[in-house]
C-alpha positions as a printed NumPy array, in Angstrom:
array([[-61.282, -17.296, -31.565],
       [-59.752, -14.389, -33.448],
       [-58.164, -13.049, -30.29 ],
       [-56.681, -16.451, -29.428],
       [-55.313, -16.802, -32.95 ],
       [-53.609, -13.397, -32.726],
       [-51.994, -14.371, -29.438],
       [-50.727, -17.616, -30.93 ],
       [-49.341, -15.752, -33.942],
       [-47.61 , -13.314, -31.587],
       [-45.978, -16.198, -29.696],
       [-44.785, -17.751, -32.959],
       [-43.291, -14.428, -34.122],
       [-41.432, -14.02 , -30.827],
       [-40.068, -17.58 , -30.958],
       [-38.903, -17.113, -34.545],
       [-36.639, -14.201, -33.599],
       [-35.313, -15.907, -30.45 ],
       [-32.447, -18.461, -30.641],
       [-33.626, -21.802, -32.076],
       [-32.794, -23.732, -28.912],
       [-35.505, -21.824, -26.979],
       [-38.207, -23.504, -29.082],
       [-36.513, -26.894, -28.775],
       [-36.352, -26.508, -24.99 ],
       [-40.055, -25.593, -24.884],
       [-40.84 , -28.651, -26.996],
       [-38.963, -30.938, -24.594],
       [-40.522, -29.399, -21.481],
       [-44.069, -29.52 , -22.89 ],
       [-43.599, -33.158, -23.951],
       [-42.267, -34.2  , -20.539],
       [-45.081, -32.415, -18.702],
       [-47.844, -33.916, -20.845],
       [-46.281, -37.368, -21.193],
       [-45.16 , -38.094, -17.649],
       [-45.617, -35.316, -15.074],
       [-49.38 , -34.731, -15.444],
       [-50.318, -38.457, -15.533],
       [-48.119, -39.126, -12.501],
       [-49.583, -36.23 , -10.519],
       [-53.19 , -37.435, -10.886],
       [-52.584, -41.152, -10.42 ],
       [-55.274, -42.644,  -8.198],
       [-57.882, -40.038,  -9.117],
       [-60.225, -41.77 , -11.587],
       [-61.785, -38.66 , -13.179],
       [-58.527, -36.742, -13.57 ],
       [-56.731, -39.904, -14.649],
       [-59.041, -40.155, -17.672],
       [-58.185, -36.564, -18.632],
       [-54.502, -37.273, -18.076],
       [-54.731, -40.247, -20.419],
       [-56.008, -37.971, -23.173],
       [-53.23 , -35.473, -22.524],
       [-50.7  , -38.319, -22.516],
       [-51.87 , -39.408, -25.962],
       [-51.337, -35.951, -27.571],
       [-47.997, -35.184, -25.925],
       [-46.402, -35.438, -29.382],
       [-48.343, -32.342, -30.574],
       [-46.364, -29.571, -28.767],
       [-43.206, -31.542, -29.537],
       [-44.051, -31.296, -33.237],
       [-45.166, -27.636, -33.156],
       [-42.318, -26.188, -31.085],
       [-39.806, -28.471, -32.782],
       [-40.898, -27.153, -36.196],
       [-40.612, -23.541, -35.007],
       [-37.135, -24.284, -33.684],
       [-36.121, -25.812, -37.024],
       [-37.417, -22.772, -38.933],
       [-35.622, -20.407, -36.536],
       [-32.396, -22.399, -36.96 ],
       [-32.612, -22.216, -40.767],
       [-33.349, -18.473, -40.709],
       [-30.339, -17.788, -38.505],
       [-28.119, -19.856, -40.799],
       [-29.341, -17.892, -43.826],
       [-28.569, -14.6  , -42.07 ],
       [-25.086, -15.827, -41.123],
       [-24.437, -16.6  , -44.784],
       [-24.969, -12.968, -45.679],
       [-28.617, -12.689, -46.634],
       [-29.414,  -9.013, -47.1  ],
       [-32.24 ,  -6.701, -48.014],
       [-31.549,  -3.95 , -50.525],
       [-32.808,  -0.484, -49.595],
       [-33.087,   1.168, -53.002],
       [-34.03 ,   4.525, -51.526],
       [-30.589,   4.881, -49.934],
       [-28.723,   2.724, -52.493],
       [-27.441,   0.489, -49.693],
       [-27.371,  -3.256, -49.188],
       [-28.461,  -3.737, -45.59 ],
       [-27.761,  -7.015, -43.726],
       [-30.737,  -8.481, -41.896],
       [-28.416,  -9.167, -38.966],
       [-27.16 ,  -5.902, -37.47 ],
       [-23.42 ,  -5.21 , -37.196],
       [-22.242,  -8.804, -36.773],
       [-23.085,  -9.796, -40.35 ],
       [-20.793,  -7.089, -41.707],
       [-17.691,  -8.792, -40.288],
       [-17.653, -11.415, -42.999],
       [-16.994,  -8.738, -45.626],
       [-14.249,  -6.976, -43.663],
       [-11.457,  -8.802, -45.492],
       [-12.553,  -7.477, -48.876],
       [-11.884,  -3.893, -50.011],
       [-15.026,  -1.74 , -50.287],
       [-16.558,  -1.435, -53.741],
       [-18.096,   1.907, -54.633],
       [-20.216,   2.408, -57.711],
       [-22.257,   5.591, -57.91 ],
       [-25.949,   4.844, -57.601],
       [-25.708,   1.056, -58.123],
       [-26.555,  -1.905, -55.886],
       [-24.381,  -5.002, -56.362],
       [-25.537,  -8.46 , -55.265],
       [-23.925, -11.861, -55.859],
       [-26.281, -14.723, -55.054],
       [-26.993, -14.573, -51.346],
       [-23.977, -12.324, -50.73 ],
       [-24.216,  -8.598, -51.278],
       [-21.593,  -5.909, -51.199],
       [-22.546,  -2.727, -49.418],
       [-22.492,   0.098, -51.935],
       [-22.668,   3.706, -50.886],
       [-22.557,   6.72 , -53.091],
       [-19.571,   8.901, -52.317],
       [-20.418,  12.554, -51.67 ],
       [-17.553,  14.993, -52.031],
       [-19.682,  18.121, -51.709],
       [-23.041,  19.163, -50.337],
       [-26.036,  18.586, -52.576],
       [-29.711,  17.704, -52.172],
       [-29.107,  13.984, -52.968],
       [-26.356,  13.967, -50.333],
       [-28.667,  15.484, -47.723],
       [-31.455,  13.029, -48.558],
       [-29.145,  10.027, -48.206],
       [-28.95 ,  10.592, -44.433],
       [-31.149,   8.678, -42.011],
       [-33.321,  10.766, -39.681],
       [-31.049,  10.82 , -36.613],
       [-27.89 ,  11.605, -38.567],
       [-29.808,  14.466, -40.22 ],
       [-30.776,  15.863, -36.796],
       [-27.161,  15.698, -35.625],
       [-26.007,  17.4  , -38.824],
       [-28.43 ,  20.27 , -38.158],
       [-26.983,  20.655, -34.657],
       [-23.431,  20.642, -36.024],
       [-24.37 ,  23.257, -38.63 ],
       [-25.643,  25.681, -35.995],
       [-22.498,  25.122, -33.958],
       [-20.503,  26.04 , -37.063],
       [-22.314,  29.395, -37.323],
       [-21.724,  30.306, -33.692],
       [-24.403,  28.731, -31.532],
       [-24.102,  26.205, -28.743],
       [-26.427,  23.299, -29.499],
       [-28.056,  20.636, -27.385],
       [-29.668,  17.625, -29.059],
       [-32.521,  15.711, -27.487],
       [-31.674,  12.094, -26.666],
       [-33.631,   9.207, -28.088],
       [-37.177,   8.881, -26.819],
       [-40.079,  11.32 , -26.788],
       [-38.647,  14.689, -27.861],
       [-41.742,  16.804, -27.135],
       [-41.501,  18.459, -30.55 ],
       [-37.891,  19.576, -30.019],
       [-34.873,  18.027, -31.727],
       [-32.23 ,  20.699, -31.049],
       [-31.992,  23.593, -28.609],
       [-29.792,  26.575, -29.509],
       [-28.008,  28.772, -26.97 ],
       [-26.067,  31.998, -27.452],
       [-25.354,  33.859, -24.206],
       [-27.111,  32.151, -21.327],
       [-26.195,  28.415, -21.349],
       [-29.358,  27.596, -19.383],
       [-31.835,  29.509, -21.553],
       [-32.262,  28.514, -25.233],
       [-32.89 ,  31.329, -27.688],
       [-34.358,  29.006, -30.336],
       [-35.635,  25.478, -30.777],
       [-35.191,  23.422, -33.934],
       [-37.445,  20.713, -35.343],
       [-35.86 ,  18.442, -37.996],
       [-37.67 ,  16.164, -40.434],
       [-35.851,  13.881, -42.896],
       [-38.911,  13.823, -45.145],
       [-37.605,  13.436, -48.679],
       [-40.953,  13.161, -50.453],
       [-43.523,  13.982, -47.788],
       [-44.325,  17.695, -47.724],
       [-44.336,  19.468, -44.357],
       [-47.742,  21.043, -43.804],
       [-49.098,  23.842, -41.633],
       [-50.033,  21.299, -38.93 ],
       [-46.371,  20.58 , -38.154],
       [-45.504,  24.312, -38.1  ],
       [-48.416,  25.082, -35.758],
       [-47.21 ,  22.317, -33.444],
       [-43.746,  23.87 , -33.367],
       [-45.312,  27.257, -32.563],
       [-47.184,  25.639, -29.665],
       [-43.955,  24.115, -28.32 ],
       [-42.281,  27.538, -28.538],
       [-45.038,  29.036, -26.395],
       [-44.808,  26.176, -23.892],
       [-41.022,  26.465, -23.64 ],
       [-41.179,  30.305, -23.636],
       [-38.784,  30.507, -26.554],
       [-39.283,  33.368, -28.991],
       [-37.757,  31.797, -32.091],
       [-38.343,  28.525, -33.905],
       [-36.598,  26.825, -36.835],
       [-37.977,  23.969, -38.928],
       [-35.541,  22.116, -41.194],
       [-36.586,  19.413, -43.662],
       [-34.902,  17.506, -46.468],
       [-38.127,  17.939, -48.47 ],
       [-40.363,  20.979, -48.891],
       [-43.222,  22.94 , -47.306],
       [-46.817,  23.524, -48.36 ],
       [-47.911,  27.114, -49.179],
       [-49.941,  27.132, -45.959],
       [-46.876,  26.188, -43.917],
       [-44.81 ,  28.917, -45.581],
       [-47.513,  31.525, -44.889],
       [-47.809,  30.528, -41.232],
       [-44.042,  30.593, -40.791],
       [-43.77 ,  34.038, -42.408],
       [-46.482,  35.41 , -40.083],
       [-44.661,  34.113, -36.979],
       [-41.045,  34.044, -35.747],
       [-40.384,  30.675, -37.396],
       [-37.678,  30.145, -40.008],
       [-38.436,  27.405, -42.531],
       [-35.524,  25.725, -44.301],
       [-36.379,  23.236, -47.024],
       [-33.828,  20.778, -48.374],
       [-32.531,  22.984, -51.188],
       [-32.211,  26.047, -48.96 ],
       [-30.441,  24.117, -46.197],
       [-27.931,  22.831, -48.758],
       [-27.382,  26.462, -49.811],
       [-26.703,  27.406, -46.186],
       [-24.231,  24.528, -45.85 ],
       [-22.384,  25.609, -48.996],
       [-22.056,  29.142, -47.648],
       [-19.828,  27.845, -44.852],
       [-16.037,  28.025, -45.25 ],
       [-14.687,  25.07 , -47.209],
       [-12.966,  23.648, -44.144],
       [-16.287,  23.619, -42.24 ],
       [-18.092,  22.079, -45.217],
       [-15.51 ,  19.293, -45.36 ],
       [-15.735,  18.726, -41.601],
       [-19.521,  18.388, -41.742],
       [-19.256,  16.047, -44.742],
       [-16.894,  13.778, -42.812],
       [-19.232,  13.798, -39.827],
       [-22.421,  13.176, -41.83 ],
       [-21.122,  10.297, -43.964],
       [-18.941,   8.484, -41.461],
       [-19.937,   4.839, -40.956],
       [-23.504,   3.724, -41.586],
       [-25.356,   6.943, -42.348],
       [-28.433,   5.5  , -44.075],
       [-29.884,   2.78 , -41.82 ],
       [-32.609,   4.323, -39.605],
       [-31.884,   4.615, -35.889],
       [-34.296,   3.279, -33.29 ],
       [-36.114,   6.219, -31.708],
       [-36.041,   4.475, -28.308],
       [-32.622,   2.786, -28.195],
       [-30.584,   4.903, -30.629],
       [-29.077,   1.863, -32.386],
       [-29.372,   0.879, -36.041],
       [-32.623,  -0.882, -36.913],
       [-32.948,  -3.988, -39.109],
       [-35.248,  -4.618, -42.065],
       [-38.071,  -7.071, -41.388],
       [-41.057,  -8.448, -43.3  ],
       [-44.502,  -8.201, -41.707],
       [-48.099,  -8.893, -42.65 ],
       [-48.414,  -5.375, -44.068],
       [-45.096,  -5.348, -45.888],
       [-41.493,  -4.5  , -45.085],
       [-40.63 ,  -2.322, -42.111],
       [-37.702,  -1.416, -39.911],
       [-37.61 ,  -2.97 , -36.451],
       [-35.319,  -2.488, -33.476],
       [-32.432,  -4.952, -33.229],
       [-33.292,  -5.331, -29.523],
       [-36.707,  -6.888, -30.274],
       [-38.602,  -8.239, -28.335],
       [-37.204,  -6.086, -25.52 ],
       [-37.807,  -2.994, -27.678],
       [-40.766,  -3.041, -30.066],
       [-40.105,   0.273, -31.822],
       [-40.725,   0.188, -35.568],
       [-40.171,   2.552, -38.473],
       [-42.044,   2.41 , -41.771],
       [-40.407,   4.198, -44.666],
       [-43.627,   5.043, -46.539],
       [-42.592,   8.456, -47.728],
       [-39.009,   8.667, -46.5  ],
       [-40.389,  10.157, -43.294],
       [-38.082,  10.544, -40.345]])
């Protein structure tokens, strides 16, 4: 019974995110099948005709169930079109539940910027982003995980390396490859973690060391927006692995020429820099509510079922 209930709940969840007319169409089809098609197909067969009579009498049930789901789906879509948003306090951004399209209704109004404040008016919210004019730890921690990875790649290009980022999907423990002389042979691999409050432990550094051995690369770099445990620092110091915590990476960014700093600032904070990207599709995710609380889900659901839970600002 529990397994059947879970399947039913899964079907309901899928129907709720699909267009409302899908549920209405299912309601009409189920009603027609139970009301007319089944009784007609078993006419003249006494035993089956009795069963068909029972089915005929409850044909209203799927009509009621699927019709109700369609009505709920219709109301939810109308609410989203009216600008219903979820506020992400960790990034100080009002995030529409509908990706991209919902932002068009605010395009006629000039952007409002208030440092560190979320502004909401009834069901309409104005997207507020803190403006960063220089590199700082809060600026670094405002970036979503993929934008942070790309920033790391751009930084190493600025100091003379050729970089290659790993596309969305399983990265095998590598986010960026660095090249210097031979364009086919990386001299270092970089692992990036936008972990603002979660501390990087020795486990993650050992995994990077294992990837280095597998890839036959003699140097590894681990960059995080947070910090490292003493064990991680000791392991990195004993091996050819450079560890850059958030504060130290900001220091490295500020050592660049001012023109390079400004260029990286423009790149990092262009467009939507705080909404997490889907690890599979590479597009912005949307905030959803589940049985275990809020989470980020892919906008391509149910085709893509990737999720992201911001428990500790982990990326």
